Short mmCIF file of C-alpha atoms in Angstrom, two decimals:
data_model
loop_
_atom_site.label_atom_id
_atom_site.label_comp_id
_atom_site.label_asym_id
_atom_site.label_seq_id
_atom_site.Cartn_x
_atom_site.Cartn_y
_atom_site.Cartn_z
CA UNK A 1 -0.01 0.06 0.05
CA UNK A 2 1.15 3.46 -0.84
CA UNK A 3 1.51 6.42 1.75
CA UNK A 4 1.40 9.95 0.35
CA UNK A 5 2.92 12.68 2.45
CA UNK A 6 1.93 16.02 1.14
CA UNK A 7 3.52 19.47 1.08
CA UNK A 8 1.52 21.79 3.28
CA UNK A 9 0.15 24.88 1.15
CA UNK A 10 -1.88 26.71 3.82
CA UNK A 11 -0.51 30.10 4.54
CA UNK A 12 1.95 29.93 7.45
CA UNK A 13 1.89 26.32 7.83
CA UNK A 14 5.47 25.15 8.20
CA UNK A 15 4.97 21.67 9.51
CA UNK A 16 5.05 18.36 7.75
CA UNK A 17 3.06 15.17 8.53
CA UNK A 18 5.98 12.67 8.42
CA UNK A 19 9.61 12.76 9.08
CA UNK A 20 12.47 10.62 7.98
CA UNK A 21 12.31 8.81 11.29
CA UNK A 22 8.48 7.86 10.75
CA UNK A 23 8.90 7.10 6.96
CA UNK A 24 11.76 4.64 7.91
CA UNK A 25 9.22 2.80 10.25
CA UNK A 26 6.24 3.14 7.64
CA UNK A 27 8.72 1.24 5.17
CA UNK A 28 9.37 -1.45 7.97
CA UNK A 29 5.59 -1.85 8.15
CA UNK A 30 5.65 -2.96 4.40
CA UNK A 31 4.49 0.48 3.15
CA UNK A 32 5.44 2.29 -0.01
CA UNK A 33 5.87 5.82 0.95
CA UNK A 34 5.90 8.85 -1.45
CA UNK A 35 6.87 12.27 -0.20
CA UNK A 36 6.00 15.20 -2.23
CA UNK A 37 9.43 17.20 -3.18
CA UNK A 38 9.95 19.95 -0.52
CA UNK A 39 7.42 18.82 2.01
CA UNK A 40 9.64 18.84 4.94
CA UNK A 41 11.82 21.80 4.06
CA UNK A 42 10.21 24.28 6.36
CA UNK A 43 10.80 21.90 9.19
CA UNK A 44 14.29 21.36 8.35
CA UNK A 45 14.07 17.98 6.68
CA UNK A 46 15.51 17.74 3.08
CA UNK A 47 14.36 15.49 0.49
CA UNK A 48 17.48 13.33 0.70
CA UNK A 49 16.85 12.46 4.21
CA UNK A 50 13.50 11.01 3.20
CA UNK A 51 15.11 9.07 0.38
CA UNK A 52 17.70 7.75 2.83
CA UNK A 53 14.80 6.57 5.04
CA UNK A 54 13.13 4.56 2.12
CA UNK A 55 10.68 7.02 0.63
CA UNK A 56 10.37 7.96 -2.97
CA UNK A 57 10.33 11.68 -3.78
CA UNK A 58 7.27 12.91 -5.93
CA UNK A 59 7.70 15.83 -8.28
CA UNK A 60 4.30 17.31 -7.07
CA UNK A 61 1.07 16.51 -5.11
CA UNK A 62 -0.58 14.59 -7.95
CA UNK A 63 2.30 12.46 -8.43
CA UNK A 64 2.61 11.53 -4.52
CA UNK A 65 -1.24 10.84 -4.57
CA UNK A 66 -1.24 8.48 -7.31
CA UNK A 67 -2.39 5.21 -6.37
CA UNK A 68 -2.13 6.29 -2.76
CA UNK A 69 -4.22 4.16 -0.09
CA UNK A 70 -3.33 6.54 2.87
CA UNK A 71 -2.86 10.25 2.85
CA UNK A 72 -0.93 11.99 5.55
CA UNK A 73 -1.38 15.84 6.02
CA UNK A 74 -1.21 18.44 8.71
CA UNK A 75 -4.18 20.61 7.50
CA UNK A 76 -6.87 19.59 5.15
CA UNK A 77 -5.46 18.98 1.57
CA UNK A 78 -6.62 21.17 -1.22
CA UNK A 79 -5.52 18.38 -3.84
CA UNK A 80 -7.97 15.80 -5.14
CA UNK A 81 -7.46 12.64 -3.18
CA UNK A 82 -7.79 9.17 -4.69
CA UNK A 83 -11.33 7.50 -4.19
CA UNK A 84 -11.08 5.01 -1.29
CA UNK A 85 -8.06 6.66 0.35
CA UNK A 86 -7.68 7.03 4.18
CA UNK A 87 -7.05 10.73 5.06
CA UNK A 88 -5.19 11.46 8.42
CA UNK A 89 -4.94 15.06 9.50
CA UNK A 90 -6.18 17.84 11.64
CA UNK A 91 -8.96 18.75 9.19
CA UNK A 92 -10.77 21.25 11.08
CA UNK A 93 -13.87 19.86 9.28
CA UNK A 94 -17.63 20.98 9.45
CA UNK A 95 -20.53 19.16 8.19
CA UNK A 96 -20.15 20.58 4.47
CA UNK A 97 -16.50 19.48 4.57
CA UNK A 98 -17.41 16.17 5.76
CA UNK A 99 -20.02 15.70 3.12
CA UNK A 100 -17.41 16.56 0.36
CA UNK A 101 -15.12 14.01 1.77
CA UNK A 102 -17.92 11.42 1.77
CA UNK A 103 -18.81 12.54 -1.94
CA UNK A 104 -15.18 12.07 -2.98
CA UNK A 105 -15.24 8.57 -1.42
CA UNK A 106 -12.30 9.50 0.99
CA UNK A 107 -12.30 7.99 4.52
CA UNK A 108 -11.51 11.13 6.50
CA UNK A 109 -10.19 11.04 10.11
CA UNK A 110 -9.68 14.50 11.80
CA UNK A 111 -7.12 13.80 14.39
CA UNK A 112 -7.92 16.86 16.67
CA UNK A 113 -11.21 15.15 17.58
CA UNK A 114 -9.36 12.32 19.19
CA UNK A 115 -10.92 11.50 22.61
CA UNK A 116 -8.73 12.43 25.66
CA UNK A 117 -8.42 8.97 27.21
CA UNK A 118 -5.50 7.17 28.59
CA UNK A 119 -5.11 4.66 25.51
CA UNK A 120 -4.91 7.71 23.27
CA UNK A 121 -2.62 9.85 24.82
CA UNK A 122 0.44 8.93 22.61
CA UNK A 123 -1.91 9.82 19.32
CA UNK A 124 -3.23 12.98 20.84
CA UNK A 125 -2.07 15.78 18.35
CA UNK A 126 -3.90 18.52 20.22
CA UNK A 127 -1.77 17.78 23.45
CA UNK A 128 1.54 17.25 21.67
CA UNK A 129 1.21 20.53 19.72
CA UNK A 130 -0.29 22.52 22.53
CA UNK A 131 2.57 21.69 24.60
CA UNK A 132 4.81 23.30 22.26
CA UNK A 133 2.67 26.30 21.81
CA UNK A 134 2.64 26.95 25.60
CA UNK A 135 6.58 26.85 25.62
CA UNK A 136 7.04 29.10 22.39
CA UNK A 137 4.40 31.58 23.90
CA UNK A 138 6.41 32.38 27.08
CA UNK A 139 9.45 32.47 24.74
CA UNK A 140 7.97 35.00 22.44
CA UNK A 141 6.51 36.83 25.42
CA UNK A 142 10.00 37.14 27.05
CA UNK A 143 11.61 38.44 23.80
CA UNK A 144 8.80 40.91 23.43
CA UNK A 145 9.20 41.91 27.06
CA UNK A 146 11.70 44.88 27.46
CA UNK A 147 13.03 43.98 30.76
CA UNK A 148 14.26 40.76 32.35
CA UNK A 149 12.30 37.96 33.35
CA UNK A 150 14.44 36.66 36.48
CA UNK A 151 15.30 38.93 39.29
CA UNK A 152 18.96 40.20 38.65
CA UNK A 153 20.92 41.85 41.33
CA UNK A 154 23.59 44.07 39.89
CA UNK A 155 25.93 46.71 41.32
CA UNK A 156 23.71 49.26 39.41
CA UNK A 157 20.52 48.06 41.06
CA UNK A 158 18.21 45.17 41.22
CA UNK A 159 15.88 44.30 38.07
CA UNK A 160 12.59 42.71 39.70
CA UNK A 161 11.36 39.40 38.35
CA UNK A 162 8.63 39.75 35.74
CA UNK A 163 4.97 38.93 36.92
CA UNK A 164 3.36 36.51 34.58
CA UNK A 165 -0.23 35.54 34.41
CA UNK A 166 -1.32 32.38 32.48
CA UNK A 167 -4.99 32.20 31.69
CA UNK A 168 -5.98 28.68 31.07
CA UNK A 169 -4.13 25.66 32.70
CA UNK A 170 -4.59 22.95 29.97
CA UNK A 171 -1.75 21.49 28.23
CA UNK A 172 -0.47 24.76 26.74
CA UNK A 173 -1.09 26.66 29.84
CA UNK A 174 0.70 24.14 32.17
CA UNK A 175 3.70 24.20 29.80
CA UNK A 176 3.66 28.04 29.80
CA UNK A 177 3.53 28.17 33.55
CA UNK A 178 6.35 25.64 33.75
CA UNK A 179 8.45 27.61 31.23
CA UNK A 180 7.88 30.89 32.89
CA UNK A 181 8.94 29.59 36.14
CA UNK A 182 12.30 28.23 34.62
CA UNK A 183 12.92 31.55 33.28
CA UNK A 184 12.53 33.01 36.66
CA UNK A 185 9.36 34.80 36.37
CA UNK A 186 6.76 35.26 39.31
CA UNK A 187 3.82 33.14 37.95
CA UNK A 188 0.11 33.11 38.70
CA UNK A 189 -2.47 31.36 36.71
CA UNK A 190 -6.39 30.83 36.30
CA UNK A 191 -8.63 28.27 34.83
CA UNK A 192 -12.44 27.53 35.13
CA UNK A 193 -11.94 23.87 35.58
CA UNK A 194 -12.00 22.59 39.20
CA UNK A 195 -8.93 20.14 38.69
CA UNK A 196 -6.79 22.89 37.54
CA UNK A 197 -6.33 24.68 40.64
CA UNK A 198 -4.10 21.86 42.20
CA UNK A 199 -2.28 21.44 38.89
CA UNK A 200 -1.42 25.14 38.99
CA UNK A 201 -0.12 24.99 42.61
CA UNK A 202 1.79 21.86 41.82
CA UNK A 203 3.93 23.86 39.26
CA UNK A 204 4.83 26.53 41.66
CA UNK A 205 2.32 29.17 40.56
CA UNK A 206 -0.47 30.79 42.54
CA UNK A 207 -4.16 30.29 41.70
CA UNK A 208 -6.32 33.28 40.78
CA UNK A 209 -10.00 32.96 40.13
CA UNK A 210 -13.74 32.93 40.84
CA UNK A 211 -15.10 29.64 41.86
CA UNK A 212 -18.73 28.67 42.37
CA UNK A 213 -21.25 25.71 41.63
CA UNK A 214 -21.17 26.34 37.90
CA UNK A 215 -17.39 26.05 37.82
CA UNK A 216 -17.48 22.64 39.51
CA UNK A 217 -19.00 21.19 36.37
CA UNK A 218 -16.60 23.17 33.89
CA UNK A 219 -14.95 20.22 32.46
CA UNK A 220 -16.42 17.77 29.92
CA UNK A 221 -15.90 13.82 30.21
CA UNK A 222 -13.17 14.25 27.58
CA UNK A 223 -10.98 16.66 29.72
CA UNK A 224 -11.96 19.95 27.83
CA UNK A 225 -13.13 23.02 29.31
CA UNK A 226 -17.03 23.72 28.86
CA UNK A 227 -18.72 26.89 27.55
CA UNK A 228 -20.04 28.62 30.72
CA UNK A 229 -22.54 31.29 31.14
CA UNK A 230 -22.16 35.06 30.70
CA UNK A 231 -22.77 35.61 34.32
CA UNK A 232 -19.87 33.37 35.29
CA UNK A 233 -17.34 35.02 32.81
CA UNK A 234 -18.45 38.42 34.19
CA UNK A 235 -17.56 37.37 37.75
CA UNK A 236 -14.38 35.70 36.74
CA UNK A 237 -13.44 39.11 34.81
CA UNK A 238 -13.98 40.98 38.01
CA UNK A 239 -11.56 38.78 39.86
CA UNK A 240 -8.88 38.83 37.38
CA UNK A 241 -9.29 42.37 36.10
CA UNK A 242 -7.36 43.89 39.18
CA UNK A 243 -4.80 41.07 38.95
CA UNK A 244 -4.01 41.79 35.25
CA UNK A 245 -3.29 45.41 35.85
CA UNK A 246 -0.23 44.41 37.88
CA UNK A 247 1.08 42.06 35.30
CA UNK A 248 4.20 42.32 33.09
CA UNK A 249 3.23 39.23 30.83
CA UNK A 250 -0.17 37.66 30.26
CA UNK A 251 -0.42 34.47 28.32
CA UNK A 252 -3.84 33.49 27.11
CA UNK A 253 -4.50 29.71 26.19
CA UNK A 254 -8.14 29.18 26.91
CA UNK A 255 -9.99 27.25 24.17
CA UNK A 256 -13.34 25.48 23.97
CA UNK A 257 -13.58 22.80 21.48
CA UNK A 258 -15.58 23.55 18.64
CA UNK A 259 -16.38 27.31 19.60
CA UNK A 260 -14.72 30.70 19.31
CA UNK A 261 -12.37 31.26 22.01
CA UNK A 262 -13.89 33.07 24.91
CA UNK A 263 -12.90 36.79 25.66
CA UNK A 264 -11.05 36.75 28.79
CA UNK A 265 -9.02 40.02 28.58
CA UNK A 266 -11.26 43.06 27.76
CA UNK A 267 -10.15 46.17 26.19
CA UNK A 268 -10.70 47.96 29.60
CA UNK A 269 -8.20 45.41 31.13
CA UNK A 270 -5.59 46.03 28.55
CA UNK A 271 -5.88 49.76 29.12
CA UNK A 272 -5.13 49.37 32.70
CA UNK A 273 -1.82 47.53 32.05
CA UNK A 274 1.51 48.93 32.32
CA UNK A 275 3.29 50.38 29.14
CA UNK A 276 5.68 47.67 28.01
CA UNK A 277 3.40 44.94 29.28
CA UNK A 278 2.86 42.07 26.86
CA UNK A 279 -0.05 39.88 26.10
CA UNK A 280 0.58 36.64 24.38
CA UNK A 281 -2.66 35.12 22.69
CA UNK A 282 -2.36 31.53 21.86
CA UNK A 283 -6.08 31.53 21.11
CA UNK A 284 -5.70 33.71 18.19
CA UNK A 285 -6.73 31.14 15.71
CA UNK A 286 -9.87 30.72 17.22
CA UNK A 287 -10.55 34.65 17.67
CA UNK A 288 -8.37 35.12 20.77
CA UNK A 289 -8.99 35.43 24.42
CA UNK A 290 -7.93 39.06 24.16
CA UNK A 291 -10.50 41.63 22.82
CA UNK A 292 -7.64 43.56 21.17
CA UNK A 293 -5.94 40.55 19.47
CA UNK A 294 -5.40 40.90 15.72
CA UNK A 295 -4.91 37.31 14.61
CA UNK A 296 -1.64 36.92 12.85
CA UNK A 297 -0.27 40.29 13.99
CA UNK A 298 1.86 41.68 16.80
CA UNK A 299 -0.24 45.01 17.76
CA UNK A 300 0.78 47.78 20.00
CA UNK A 301 -1.95 49.69 21.86
CA UNK A 302 -2.12 53.27 22.50
CA UNK A 303 -1.02 52.78 26.20
CA UNK A 304 2.00 50.68 24.87
CA UNK A 305 0.97 47.25 25.40
CA UNK A 306 2.13 44.67 23.05
CA UNK A 307 -0.46 42.16 21.94
CA UNK A 308 1.11 39.03 20.23
CA UNK A 309 -1.81 37.53 18.18
CA UNK A 310 0.41 35.09 15.94
CA UNK A 311 -1.27 32.24 14.53
CA UNK A 312 -0.32 28.54 14.39
CA UNK A 313 1.95 28.68 17.44
CA UNK A 314 3.29 25.02 17.11
CA UNK A 315 4.37 26.04 13.58
CA UNK A 316 6.71 28.62 15.15
CA UNK A 317 8.66 25.35 16.20
CA UNK A 318 8.29 23.45 13.00
CA UNK A 319 11.09 20.93 13.50
CA UNK A 320 9.82 19.72 16.89
CA UNK A 321 6.14 20.06 16.13
CA UNK A 322 6.53 17.94 13.06
CA UNK A 323 8.45 15.31 14.93
CA UNK A 324 5.79 14.95 17.53
CA UNK A 325 2.90 15.30 15.16
CA UNK A 326 4.28 12.73 12.84
CA UNK A 327 4.77 10.25 15.65
CA UNK A 328 1.12 10.92 16.64
CA UNK A 329 0.05 9.78 13.23
CA UNK A 330 2.42 6.82 13.15
CA UNK A 331 1.13 5.61 16.59
CA UNK A 332 -2.48 5.89 15.33
CA UNK A 333 -1.76 3.76 12.14
CA UNK A 334 0.46 1.39 14.04
CA UNK A 335 -2.18 0.68 16.52
CA UNK A 336 -4.84 -0.11 14.06
CA UNK A 337 -2.62 -1.94 11.65
CA UNK A 338 -3.43 -5.45 10.25
CA UNK A 339 0.13 -7.05 9.83
CA UNK A 340 -1.16 -9.92 7.69
CA UNK A 341 -2.91 -7.60 5.25
CA UNK A 342 -0.29 -4.78 5.51
CA UNK A 343 -3.28 -2.22 5.68
CA UNK A 344 -5.14 -0.24 8.33
CA UNK A 345 -7.91 -1.79 10.00
CA UNK A 346 -10.31 0.56 11.86
CA UNK A 347 -12.99 -1.16 14.05
CA UNK A 348 -16.06 0.80 13.90
CA UNK A 349 -16.78 0.21 17.42
CA UNK A 350 -13.45 1.20 18.85
CA UNK A 351 -13.67 4.45 21.04
CA UNK A 352 -10.82 6.14 19.23
CA UNK A 353 -11.85 5.24 15.90
CA UNK A 354 -15.53 6.42 16.41
CA UNK A 355 -13.98 9.82 17.82
CA UNK A 356 -11.85 10.72 14.54
CA UNK A 357 -13.72 9.18 11.78
CA UNK A 358 -15.63 11.73 9.87
CA UNK A 359 -16.51 9.64 6.88
CA UNK A 360 -16.62 5.85 5.90
CA UNK A 361 -17.34 4.17 2.68
CA UNK A 362 -18.95 7.35 1.20
CA UNK A 363 -21.01 8.35 4.09
CA UNK A 364 -20.54 10.75 6.86
CA UNK A 365 -20.59 9.00 10.01
CA UNK A 366 -19.30 11.30 13.01
CA UNK A 367 -22.28 12.54 14.83
CA UNK A 368 -20.93 15.96 15.06
CA UNK A 369 -20.64 16.20 11.24
CA UNK A 370 -24.10 15.30 10.30
CA UNK A 371 -25.88 18.05 8.20
CA UNK A 372 -28.62 20.18 10.08
CA UNK A 373 -32.02 18.80 9.60
#
C-alpha cells in the first residue's frame, strides 16, 4: 500500500505530517512511501533524508497521490485525493467539508477530535502541539518584554522578576507556567476547571480565579473546558481584572472545543496594564482571548501594551512540532494496523476510531458532522 505525504500549502503552515524517522518505520511496516518534493523543507527535513529513509520523492502532489491508499497531512489538503483513500490530518472539518469527503469517497479522520483517554495519549495531536505552543508563547513573550524575566541583582541596582499571568491551565497553559517559572518569572494562573487549581499550584504558581457551583462542572468527560454562562465569565473577569493590571506578561491559552475562544481580557483590562507589558494570545486562531488581538499580527496599543496574536503557534517550532505530530500519526496507524494484510484496520466500535472518523465508505458517520435537519 502506498502512503502519500503532502507538502502543506496553507498560509503560514511550516509543519509536515511525516519525518524521515517515521518514514523509515512506515517502510518497515511494508508500506511504499511517497513524499512530495520539498514537503519537509520548512521543518528542516530535506528530500535526501526522506530518500535515505526509504521514501520515493514525488515531483508534485498529483504524483505523490497517484495510487495512494493512505494520505498524511497536517491541514486539510486542497488536492483531489484518490477515491477510497484514508486521510489522516487535523482537518478542522464541518458538516459541509465532511459531506465533500464522503462524496469523494475518502475515509477522513480528523485527528483533533481524538478522545482524551489514557489509551489515546500517544496519538493526541492537540496535546503534543499545545505543549510546544505553551513553551513558545512564553519564549515569544520574554522576547517582546523589554525587561528581564528573572530577578537580577547588579551593582547598578536590582531588576525585579517579571510578573507572569497564565490564563487557562490546559496542556499549553501548564507548559507556559513551567517555562515561565524556569525563566525566573513570578507566575500566577487561572482556569475555570476545578481540577486545574491543584495542577497550577503543583507547578509553583499561585491560583487566581472565581469559583462557584457552575465552575465545579466546567469540564467535559473528555477533559476539555465547557462553555460557561455569561454571568460566570463576568464574575471571573471581576476577579482577574485587578490582577491583570499588575502583570508584566499575560499568556492567554483558553480554548473551548468547537467554539470561538472566550474573551477573557477586555479592552478595559488592557488599558489598565502598564506600558511595555505583553499579552501573548495562543487562542488567536480561534478569535483570541483578548478583545484587542489581531490574529496573525503583533499589535501595540495606544498605552504601549504589546499584543502578540500570532497564529499557528506550534508552527513557530516546526522541527519539534513536526516530529511530535508525525509520531502521533504513526502511533495511530500502527495501533490499527493489520500485519497480515499490511493495511489499516479501523474497527467501527473502537472509541478512538469513532472519535476521529468523519466519513467511511462514502457516508458521513461522525455525529458532530451530520448536516442540520
